[in-house]
CSV table of C-alpha atoms and ligand atoms in Angstrom, one decimal:
chain,number,residue,atom,x,y,z
A,1,MET,CA,-42.2,68.1,-81.9
A,2,ASN,CA,-42.1,68.1,-78.1
A,3,LYS,CA,-38.3,67.9,-78.1
A,4,LYS,CA,-36.1,71.0,-77.5
A,5,THR,CA,-34.3,72.5,-80.4
A,6,VAL,CA,-31.3,74.8,-80.5
A,7,LYS,CA,-33.8,77.7,-80.1
A,8,ASP,CA,-34.9,76.4,-76.7
A,9,ILE,CA,-31.6,76.5,-74.9
A,10,ASP,CA,-29.1,79.2,-74.1
A,11,LEU,CA,-26.0,78.3,-76.1
A,12,LYS,CA,-24.5,81.7,-76.4
A,13,GLU,CA,-20.7,81.4,-76.4
A,14,LYS,CA,-20.9,77.8,-75.3
A,15,LYS,CA,-18.8,74.9,-76.5
A,16,VAL,CA,-21.2,72.7,-78.5
A,17,LEU,CA,-20.9,69.2,-79.8
A,18,VAL,CA,-22.9,68.6,-83.0
A,19,ARG,CA,-23.7,65.2,-84.4
A,20,CYS,CA,-24.1,65.7,-88.2
A,21,ASP,CA,-24.8,63.2,-90.9
A,22,PHE,CA,-21.9,63.8,-93.2
A,23,ASN,CA,-22.1,60.3,-94.7
A,24,VAL,CA,-21.7,61.5,-98.2
A,25,PRO,CA,-21.0,59.6,-101.4
A,26,MET,CA,-17.5,59.9,-102.8
A,27,ASP,CA,-15.8,58.7,-106.0
A,28,GLU,CA,-12.6,56.7,-106.1
A,29,ASN,CA,-10.5,59.9,-105.8
A,30,LYS,CA,-12.4,61.0,-102.7
A,31,ASN,CA,-14.3,63.7,-104.4
A,32,ILE,CA,-17.7,64.2,-102.9
A,33,THR,CA,-20.2,63.4,-105.6
A,34,ASP,CA,-23.3,64.7,-103.7
A,35,ASN,CA,-23.0,67.4,-101.0
A,36,THR,CA,-26.7,67.5,-100.1
A,37,ARG,CA,-26.1,66.2,-96.5
A,38,ILE,CA,-23.4,68.8,-95.9
A,39,LYS,CA,-25.6,71.6,-97.1
A,40,ALA,CA,-28.4,70.3,-94.9
A,41,ALA,CA,-26.3,70.9,-91.8
A,42,LEU,CA,-25.5,74.5,-92.6
A,43,PRO,CA,-28.6,76.2,-91.0
A,44,THR,CA,-27.7,74.7,-87.6
A,45,ILE,CA,-23.9,75.5,-88.0
A,46,ASN,CA,-24.7,79.0,-89.0
A,47,TYR,CA,-27.0,79.5,-86.1
A,48,LEU,CA,-24.3,78.3,-83.7
A,49,LEU,CA,-21.9,80.7,-85.4
A,50,GLU,CA,-24.3,83.6,-84.9
A,51,ASN,CA,-24.4,82.6,-81.2
A,52,ASN,CA,-20.6,82.8,-81.1
A,53,CYS,CA,-20.3,79.1,-80.1
A,54,ALA,CA,-17.1,77.0,-80.3
A,55,ILE,CA,-18.4,74.3,-82.6
A,56,ILE,CA,-17.2,70.7,-82.5
A,57,LEU,CA,-18.7,68.6,-85.3
A,58,CYS,CA,-18.8,64.8,-85.5
A,59,SER,CA,-20.2,62.3,-87.9
A,60,HIS,CA,-19.7,58.8,-89.3
A,61,LEU,CA,-18.7,58.1,-92.9
A,62,GLY,CA,-19.3,54.7,-94.5
A,63,ARG,CA,-18.6,51.4,-92.6
A,64,PRO,CA,-15.0,51.3,-91.4
A,65,LYS,CA,-16.2,48.7,-88.8
A,66,GLY,CA,-14.4,50.1,-85.8
A,67,GLU,CA,-11.0,50.5,-87.4
A,68,ILE,CA,-9.0,53.5,-88.5
A,69,LYS,CA,-9.2,53.3,-92.3
A,70,PRO,CA,-7.9,56.4,-94.2
A,71,GLU,CA,-10.3,55.9,-97.0
A,72,PHE,CA,-13.2,56.7,-94.6
A,73,SER,CA,-11.6,59.9,-93.3
A,74,LEU,CA,-13.8,62.9,-93.0
A,75,LYS,CA,-11.0,65.2,-94.4
A,76,PRO,CA,-12.8,65.8,-97.7
A,77,VAL,CA,-15.9,66.8,-95.8
A,78,ALA,CA,-13.9,69.4,-93.8
A,79,LYS,CA,-12.7,70.8,-97.1
A,80,GLU,CA,-16.2,71.0,-98.6
A,81,LEU,CA,-17.8,72.4,-95.5
A,82,SER,CA,-15.1,75.0,-95.3
A,83,ARG,CA,-15.8,75.9,-99.0
A,84,LEU,CA,-19.6,76.2,-98.3
A,85,LEU,CA,-19.2,78.3,-95.2
A,86,GLY,CA,-16.3,80.4,-96.5
A,87,LYS,CA,-14.6,79.7,-93.3
A,88,GLU,CA,-11.8,77.4,-92.0
A,89,VAL,CA,-12.9,74.1,-90.6
A,90,ILE,CA,-10.2,72.7,-88.4
A,91,MET,CA,-9.8,68.9,-88.9
A,92,ALA,CA,-8.8,66.7,-86.0
A,93,GLU,CA,-6.6,63.7,-86.7
A,94,ASP,CA,-8.6,61.5,-84.4
A,95,VAL,CA,-11.9,61.2,-82.6
A,96,ILE,CA,-11.2,61.2,-78.9
A,97,GLY,CA,-7.4,61.0,-79.1
A,98,GLU,CA,-4.7,63.6,-78.2
A,99,ASP,CA,-5.1,65.6,-81.3
A,100,ALA,CA,-8.9,66.0,-81.0
A,101,GLN,CA,-8.5,66.8,-77.3
A,102,SER,CA,-6.0,69.5,-77.7
A,103,LYS,CA,-7.7,71.1,-80.7
A,104,ALA,CA,-11.1,71.0,-78.8
A,105,LYS,CA,-9.5,72.5,-75.8
A,106,GLU,CA,-7.9,75.3,-77.7
A,107,LEU,CA,-11.0,76.0,-79.9
A,108,LYS,CA,-12.2,79.5,-79.6
A,109,ASN,CA,-15.7,80.9,-79.9
A,110,GLY,CA,-16.7,81.2,-83.6
A,111,GLU,CA,-14.3,78.4,-84.6
A,112,ILE,CA,-15.2,75.0,-86.0
A,113,LEU,CA,-13.5,71.7,-85.4
A,114,LEU,CA,-14.5,68.5,-87.2
A,115,LEU,CA,-13.6,65.2,-85.4
A,116,GLU,CA,-12.5,62.2,-87.4
A,117,ASN,CA,-15.0,59.5,-88.3
A,118,VAL,CA,-16.7,58.3,-85.1
A,119,ARG,CA,-16.9,54.8,-86.5
A,120,PHE,CA,-13.1,54.5,-86.4
A,121,HIS,CA,-14.0,53.3,-82.8
A,122,LYS,CA,-16.0,50.1,-82.4
A,123,GLU,CA,-17.4,51.6,-79.2
A,124,GLU,CA,-19.4,54.1,-81.3
A,125,GLU,CA,-21.9,51.5,-82.6
A,126,LYS,CA,-21.9,49.7,-79.3
A,127,ASN,CA,-23.1,52.9,-77.6
A,128,ASP,CA,-20.3,52.4,-75.1
A,129,PRO,CA,-20.7,54.6,-72.0
A,130,GLU,CA,-17.0,55.4,-71.7
A,131,PHE,CA,-16.7,56.5,-75.3
A,132,SER,CA,-19.9,58.5,-75.0
A,133,LYS,CA,-18.5,60.2,-71.9
A,134,LYS,CA,-15.2,61.0,-73.7
A,135,LEU,CA,-17.2,62.7,-76.5
A,136,ALA,CA,-19.3,64.6,-74.1
A,137,GLU,CA,-16.3,65.9,-72.3
A,138,PHE,CA,-15.5,68.0,-75.4
A,139,ALA,CA,-18.5,70.3,-74.9
A,140,GLN,CA,-21.2,71.9,-72.7
A,141,ILE,CA,-24.2,71.2,-74.9
A,142,PHE,CA,-25.0,68.4,-77.4
A,143,VAL,CA,-26.9,69.1,-80.6
A,144,ASN,CA,-28.1,66.2,-82.7
A,145,ASP,CA,-28.8,67.1,-86.3
A,146,ALA,CA,-28.1,63.7,-87.9
A,147,PHE,CA,-31.5,62.6,-89.0
A,148,GLY,CA,-29.9,59.9,-91.2
A,149,THR,CA,-28.7,58.1,-88.1
A,150,ALA,CA,-31.5,59.0,-85.7
A,151,HIS,CA,-32.7,55.4,-85.9
A,152,ARG,CA,-29.5,54.1,-84.4
A,153,ALA,CA,-28.7,54.1,-80.7
A,154,HIS,CA,-24.9,54.9,-80.9
A,155,SER,CA,-22.6,56.8,-78.7
A,156,SER,CA,-22.6,60.0,-80.8
A,157,THR,CA,-26.4,59.8,-81.4
A,158,THR,CA,-27.8,58.9,-78.0
A,159,GLY,CA,-25.0,58.0,-75.6
A,160,VAL,CA,-23.6,61.5,-75.3
A,161,ALA,CA,-27.1,62.7,-74.3
A,162,ASN,CA,-26.6,61.0,-71.0
A,163,TYR,CA,-23.9,63.4,-70.1
A,164,LEU,CA,-24.9,66.7,-71.7
A,165,PRO,CA,-28.1,68.7,-72.2
A,166,ALA,CA,-29.2,67.5,-75.6
A,167,VAL,CA,-31.3,69.3,-78.2
A,168,SER,CA,-32.1,68.9,-81.9
A,169,GLY,CA,-30.7,71.0,-84.7
A,170,PHE,CA,-32.8,72.5,-87.5
A,171,LEU,CA,-32.5,69.6,-89.8
A,172,ILE,CA,-34.0,67.1,-87.4
A,173,GLU,CA,-36.7,69.6,-86.6
A,174,LYS,CA,-37.5,70.1,-90.3
A,175,GLU,CA,-37.5,66.3,-91.1
A,176,LEU,CA,-39.9,65.6,-88.2
A,177,LYS,CA,-42.2,68.5,-89.3
A,178,PHE,CA,-42.6,67.3,-92.8
A,179,LEU,CA,-42.7,63.6,-92.1
A,180,GLY,CA,-44.9,64.1,-89.0
A,181,ASN,CA,-47.4,66.3,-90.8
A,182,ALA,CA,-47.7,64.0,-93.7
A,183,ILE,CA,-48.5,61.1,-91.5
A,184,GLU,CA,-50.6,62.7,-88.9
A,185,ASN,CA,-52.5,65.3,-90.8
A,186,PRO,CA,-52.3,64.6,-94.5
A,187,GLU,CA,-54.3,66.5,-97.1
A,188,ARG,CA,-56.3,63.7,-98.9
A,189,PRO,CA,-56.1,61.7,-101.1
A,190,PHE,CA,-53.0,60.5,-99.4
A,191,VAL,CA,-50.9,58.2,-101.5
A,192,ALA,CA,-47.8,56.2,-100.6
A,193,ILE,CA,-45.5,54.6,-103.2
A,194,LEU,CA,-43.3,51.9,-101.9
A,195,GLY,CA,-40.5,50.2,-103.9
A,196,GLY,CA,-37.1,48.6,-103.2
A,197,ALA,CA,-35.8,45.2,-103.1
A,198,LYS,CA,-37.5,43.3,-100.3
A,199,VAL,CA,-40.9,42.9,-98.7
A,200,SER,CA,-39.1,41.9,-95.4
A,201,ASP,CA,-37.5,45.4,-95.2
A,202,LYS,CA,-40.8,47.2,-95.8
A,203,ILE,CA,-43.5,45.0,-94.3
A,204,GLY,CA,-43.6,47.2,-91.1
A,205,VAL,CA,-44.1,50.3,-93.1
A,206,ILE,CA,-46.7,48.7,-95.4
A,207,ASP,CA,-48.6,47.7,-92.4
A,208,SER,CA,-48.5,51.1,-90.7
A,209,LEU,CA,-49.2,53.0,-93.9
A,210,LEU,CA,-52.3,50.8,-94.6
A,211,ASP,CA,-53.8,52.5,-91.5
A,212,LYS,CA,-53.2,56.0,-92.9
A,213,VAL,CA,-53.3,56.2,-96.7
A,214,ASP,CA,-56.0,56.2,-99.3
A,215,THR,CA,-53.9,54.5,-101.9
A,216,LEU,CA,-50.8,52.3,-101.7
A,217,MET,CA,-48.7,51.7,-104.8
A,218,ILE,CA,-46.2,48.9,-104.7
A,219,GLY,CA,-43.4,48.4,-107.2
A,220,GLY,CA,-39.8,47.3,-107.3
A,221,GLY,CA,-38.5,43.9,-106.3
A,222,MET,CA,-41.2,43.7,-103.6
A,223,ALA,CA,-44.0,43.4,-106.1
A,224,TYR,CA,-43.0,39.9,-107.2
A,225,THR,CA,-43.6,38.5,-103.7
A,226,PHE,CA,-47.1,39.9,-104.0
A,227,PHE,CA,-47.5,38.3,-107.5
A,228,LYS,CA,-46.3,34.9,-106.1
A,229,ALA,CA,-48.6,35.2,-103.2
A,230,GLN,CA,-51.5,35.3,-105.6
A,231,GLY,CA,-50.3,32.1,-107.2
A,232,TYR,CA,-48.5,33.4,-110.2
A,233,GLU,CA,-45.0,32.4,-111.4
A,234,VAL,CA,-42.3,35.1,-111.2
A,235,GLY,CA,-39.5,33.4,-113.1
A,236,ASN,CA,-36.1,34.4,-111.6
A,237,SER,CA,-37.5,37.6,-110.2
A,238,ILE,CA,-36.5,38.6,-106.7
A,239,CYS,CA,-39.1,36.9,-104.5
A,240,GLU,CA,-39.3,36.0,-100.8
A,241,VAL,CA,-41.2,32.8,-100.6
A,242,ASP,CA,-41.1,32.9,-96.8
A,243,LYS,CA,-43.0,36.2,-96.9
A,244,LEU,CA,-46.0,35.1,-99.0
A,245,ASP,CA,-48.2,35.1,-96.0
A,246,LEU,CA,-47.2,38.6,-95.1
A,247,ALA,CA,-48.0,39.8,-98.6
A,248,LYS,CA,-51.4,38.1,-98.4
A,249,GLN,CA,-52.1,39.7,-95.0
A,250,ALA,CA,-51.2,43.1,-96.4
A,251,MET,CA,-53.6,42.5,-99.4
A,252,GLU,CA,-56.4,41.5,-97.0
A,253,LYS,CA,-55.8,44.4,-94.7
A,254,ALA,CA,-56.0,46.8,-97.6
A,255,LYS,CA,-59.3,45.3,-98.6
A,256,ALA,CA,-60.6,45.5,-95.1
A,257,LYS,CA,-59.5,49.1,-94.6
A,258,GLY,CA,-60.8,50.2,-98.0
A,259,VAL,CA,-57.3,51.2,-99.1
A,260,LYS,CA,-56.7,51.1,-102.9
A,261,LEU,CA,-53.8,48.8,-103.3
A,262,LEU,CA,-52.2,49.2,-106.7
A,263,LEU,CA,-49.8,46.5,-107.8
A,264,PRO,CA,-48.1,46.5,-111.2
A,265,VAL,CA,-50.1,45.2,-114.1
A,266,ASP,CA,-47.1,44.7,-116.3
A,267,THR,CA,-43.4,44.3,-115.8
A,268,LYS,CA,-40.2,44.9,-117.8
A,269,ILE,CA,-38.2,41.7,-117.6
A,270,GLY,CA,-34.6,40.9,-118.6
A,271,LYS,CA,-32.8,37.7,-119.4
A,272,GLU,CA,-29.8,38.4,-117.2
A,273,PHE,CA,-28.7,40.7,-114.4
A,274,LYS,CA,-26.6,43.0,-116.5
A,275,PRO,CA,-27.1,46.5,-117.9
A,276,ASP,CA,-27.5,45.6,-121.6
A,277,THR,CA,-29.4,42.4,-121.2
A,278,GLU,CA,-32.2,41.5,-123.6
A,279,SER,CA,-35.5,42.8,-122.3
A,280,LYS,CA,-39.2,43.0,-123.0
A,281,THR,CA,-42.4,44.0,-121.2
A,282,VAL,CA,-45.0,41.4,-120.3
A,283,PRO,CA,-48.3,41.3,-118.2
A,284,TRP,CA,-47.5,40.5,-114.6
A,285,THR,CA,-49.3,37.1,-114.9
A,286,GLU,CA,-47.0,36.0,-117.8
A,287,ILE,CA,-43.4,36.2,-116.6
A,288,PRO,CA,-41.6,33.3,-118.3
A,289,GLU,CA,-39.3,30.9,-116.6
A,290,ASP,CA,-35.6,32.1,-116.8
A,291,TRP,CA,-36.6,35.7,-117.1
A,292,GLU,CA,-36.3,38.3,-114.3
A,293,GLY,CA,-38.6,41.2,-113.5
A,294,PHE,CA,-36.5,44.4,-113.3
A,295,ASP,CA,-39.0,47.3,-113.6
A,296,ILE,CA,-42.6,48.3,-113.8
A,297,GLY,CA,-44.0,48.3,-117.4
A,298,GLU,CA,-45.6,51.2,-119.4
A,299,LYS,CA,-49.2,50.3,-118.4
A,300,THR,CA,-48.3,50.4,-114.7
A,301,ILE,CA,-46.5,53.7,-115.2
A,302,LYS,CA,-49.6,55.1,-116.8
A,303,MET,CA,-51.8,53.7,-114.0
A,304,PHE,CA,-49.6,55.2,-111.3
A,305,GLU,CA,-49.4,58.5,-113.1
A,306,GLU,CA,-53.2,58.7,-113.4
A,307,GLU,CA,-53.6,58.0,-109.7
A,308,LEU,CA,-51.0,60.6,-108.7
A,309,LYS,CA,-52.8,63.4,-110.6
A,310,THR,CA,-55.5,63.6,-108.0
A,311,ALA,CA,-53.3,63.0,-105.0
A,312,LYS,CA,-52.8,65.8,-102.4
A,313,THR,CA,-50.1,64.2,-100.3
A,314,VAL,CA,-47.6,61.6,-101.6
A,315,ILE,CA,-44.9,59.8,-99.7
A,316,TRP,CA,-42.4,57.8,-101.8
A,317,ASN,CA,-39.8,55.4,-100.6
A,318,GLY,CA,-37.8,52.9,-102.7
A,319,PRO,CA,-37.0,52.7,-106.4
A,320,LEU,CA,-39.6,51.0,-108.6
A,321,GLY,CA,-37.1,48.9,-110.5
A,322,LEU,CA,-33.4,48.1,-110.8
A,323,PHE,CA,-32.8,51.8,-111.5
A,324,GLU,CA,-29.0,51.4,-111.5
A,325,PHE,CA,-29.3,50.0,-115.0
A,326,ASP,CA,-30.6,52.7,-117.4
A,327,GLN,CA,-33.1,50.4,-119.2
A,328,PHE,CA,-34.7,49.5,-116.0
A,329,ALA,CA,-34.8,53.0,-114.5
A,330,ILE,CA,-37.8,54.1,-116.6
A,331,GLY,CA,-40.4,53.3,-113.9
A,332,THR,CA,-38.5,55.1,-111.2
A,333,ASN,CA,-37.7,58.2,-113.4
A,334,SER,CA,-41.3,58.4,-114.7
A,335,ILE,CA,-42.7,58.4,-111.1
A,336,ALA,CA,-40.1,61.1,-110.1
A,337,LYS,CA,-41.2,63.2,-113.0
A,338,ALA,CA,-44.9,62.6,-112.3
A,339,LEU,CA,-44.4,63.8,-108.7
A,340,SER,CA,-42.6,66.9,-109.9
A,341,GLU,CA,-45.6,67.9,-112.0
A,342,ILE,CA,-48.5,67.5,-109.5
A,343,ASP,CA,-49.9,70.1,-107.2
A,344,SER,CA,-49.5,68.3,-103.9
A,345,THR,CA,-47.3,67.8,-101.0
A,346,THR,CA,-44.5,65.4,-102.2
A,347,ILE,CA,-42.2,63.8,-99.7
A,348,ILE,CA,-39.3,61.7,-100.8
A,349,GLY,CA,-38.2,59.3,-98.1
A,350,GLY,CA,-34.5,59.4,-98.6
A,351,GLY,CA,-32.1,56.7,-99.9
A,352,ASP,CA,-32.4,55.5,-103.5
A,353,SER,CA,-35.6,57.5,-104.3
A,354,ALA,CA,-33.9,60.7,-103.2
A,355,ALA,CA,-30.9,59.8,-105.3
A,356,ALA,CA,-33.1,59.2,-108.3
A,357,VAL,CA,-34.9,62.5,-107.8
A,358,GLU,CA,-31.6,64.3,-107.5
A,359,LYS,CA,-30.1,62.6,-110.5
A,360,ALA,CA,-33.2,63.6,-112.6
A,361,GLY,CA,-32.7,67.2,-111.5
A,362,LEU,CA,-36.1,67.3,-110.0
A,363,ALA,CA,-35.1,67.9,-106.3
A,364,ASP,CA,-36.3,71.5,-106.1
A,365,LYS,CA,-39.7,70.4,-107.4
A,366,MET,CA,-40.4,68.3,-104.3
A,367,THR,CA,-41.9,69.5,-101.1
A,368,HIS,CA,-39.3,67.7,-99.0
A,369,ILE,CA,-36.5,65.2,-99.6
A,370,SER,CA,-35.5,63.4,-96.5
A,371,THR,CA,-31.8,63.0,-95.7
A,372,GLY,CA,-32.5,59.7,-94.0
A,373,GLY,CA,-33.7,56.6,-95.8
A,374,GLY,CA,-33.7,54.1,-92.9
A,375,ALA,CA,-34.6,56.7,-90.4
A,376,SER,CA,-37.6,58.0,-92.4
A,377,LEU,CA,-38.8,54.4,-93.0
A,378,GLU,CA,-38.7,53.7,-89.2
A,379,PHE,CA,-40.5,57.0,-88.5
A,380,LEU,CA,-43.2,56.1,-91.0
A,381,GLU,CA,-43.5,52.7,-89.4
A,382,GLY,CA,-44.4,54.5,-86.2
A,383,LYS,CA,-41.2,53.4,-84.4
A,384,LYS,CA,-39.5,55.7,-81.9
A,385,LEU,CA,-36.1,56.9,-83.1
A,386,PRO,CA,-33.5,56.6,-80.3
A,387,GLY,CA,-31.6,59.7,-81.5
A,388,ILE,CA,-34.8,61.8,-81.1
A,389,GLU,CA,-35.9,60.1,-77.9
A,390,ALA,CA,-32.6,61.0,-76.2
A,391,LEU,CA,-33.2,64.7,-76.6
A,392,GLN,CA,-34.7,66.9,-73.8
A,393,ASP,CA,-38.4,67.3,-73.8
A,394,LYS,CA,-39.8,70.8,-74.2
B,401,AMP,P1,-34.1,49.1,-100.9
B,401,AMP,O1,-32.8,49.3,-100.3
B,401,AMP,O2,-34.9,48.0,-100.3
B,401,AMP,O3,-35.0,50.3,-101.0
B,401,AMP,O4,-33.8,48.5,-102.3
B,401,AMP,C1,-33.2,49.3,-103.3
B,401,AMP,C2,-32.6,48.4,-104.3
B,401,AMP,O5,-33.7,47.6,-104.8
B,401,AMP,C3,-32.0,49.1,-105.5
B,401,AMP,O6,-30.7,48.8,-105.5
B,401,AMP,C4,-32.8,48.6,-106.7
B,401,AMP,O7,-31.9,48.3,-107.8
B,401,AMP,C5,-33.3,47.3,-106.2
B,401,AMP,N1,-34.5,46.8,-106.9
B,401,AMP,C6,-35.6,47.5,-107.2
B,401,AMP,N2,-36.4,46.8,-108.0
B,401,AMP,C7,-35.8,45.6,-108.3
B,401,AMP,C8,-36.0,44.5,-109.0
B,401,AMP,N3,-37.2,44.4,-109.7
B,401,AMP,N4,-35.2,43.5,-109.1
B,401,AMP,C9,-34.0,43.6,-108.4
B,401,AMP,N5,-33.6,44.6,-107.7
B,401,AMP,C10,-34.5,45.6,-107.6
């Protein structure tokens, strides 16, 4: 990475603003159900503590849409972070208001302050210069460690970098190292597995991965558009009829490039969109009218597993079925398990696939689990991430 990190700047005893990604899932009682993203921020926070910095943290949580909504408060995060660090984390009542300003002003070296949800202000997502400036006034240095929002040009991810020296934290550095190495210098065979609901969300990444991988496996809702593009009926399965040409082009590109494109050979279908719906497995060419494809079938799972046995680098993004319903989570869970058993570099591209791996208790068996679904997809697509671009060059 040619961008400066916290190691490339003198931040001893400085006031530092750190953009974290504390967008964690919570249950209805505001208990954090997965603290992975908070833990992922610890190396940078600890490094700043070692350097006796006064640390001002900020993040978004959920989608309060520019309004102050208590259900999106970062208070539970302050509590959890405090528990993980064994140290008080002072919570500000607002983002750039009086309380945040006075607490930031009084903050001593070695202390930590967490500002309220930056998305309580609509200016945040508009990357409003005045708002960015207000955030920047809190500190002398800006550290971006929020990989999960690095693909967004918001005030707290890029705007502040116009007013402060800006460097990355260790999380962003680590994410770019793993994702970058996999893409630029993969040990081969290099296999990508793509799932998820829609072709339209993934067509960019399909196109760019076809230039890099040896094998591309496609599952999830996306697969039905590929079936339809070949002239087969898909019943009520999720299918983007306006994307048939894109699917055809991808198939042609794979052929031209000599990339092995593995589409499902069978699919588990259901009668209705509900957890206990009647289901059965059929060949992909025989989806009946009125039925919906919700998962890859056993033959496809076997085929994918076989292919993965010889892979040396694997990138996976997107569930292979409607994994929220147990009976259609088998494809996704089987692939997670297969990845945990092979001797290769395994990179999970965040989002639902990361959640599936965590839920299956297989997280520590993977080489790297990205904390950013959207950001890692855009990175794999070859797009420049604004939150990274805004940082100082080395
Ligand atoms: P994405 O955000 O594009 O990665 O899509 C993830 C969503 O796709 C998850 O909520 C899955 O349940 C859903 N999904 C995956 N496969 C299917 C399918 N065959 N039918 C409907 N939804 C699916």
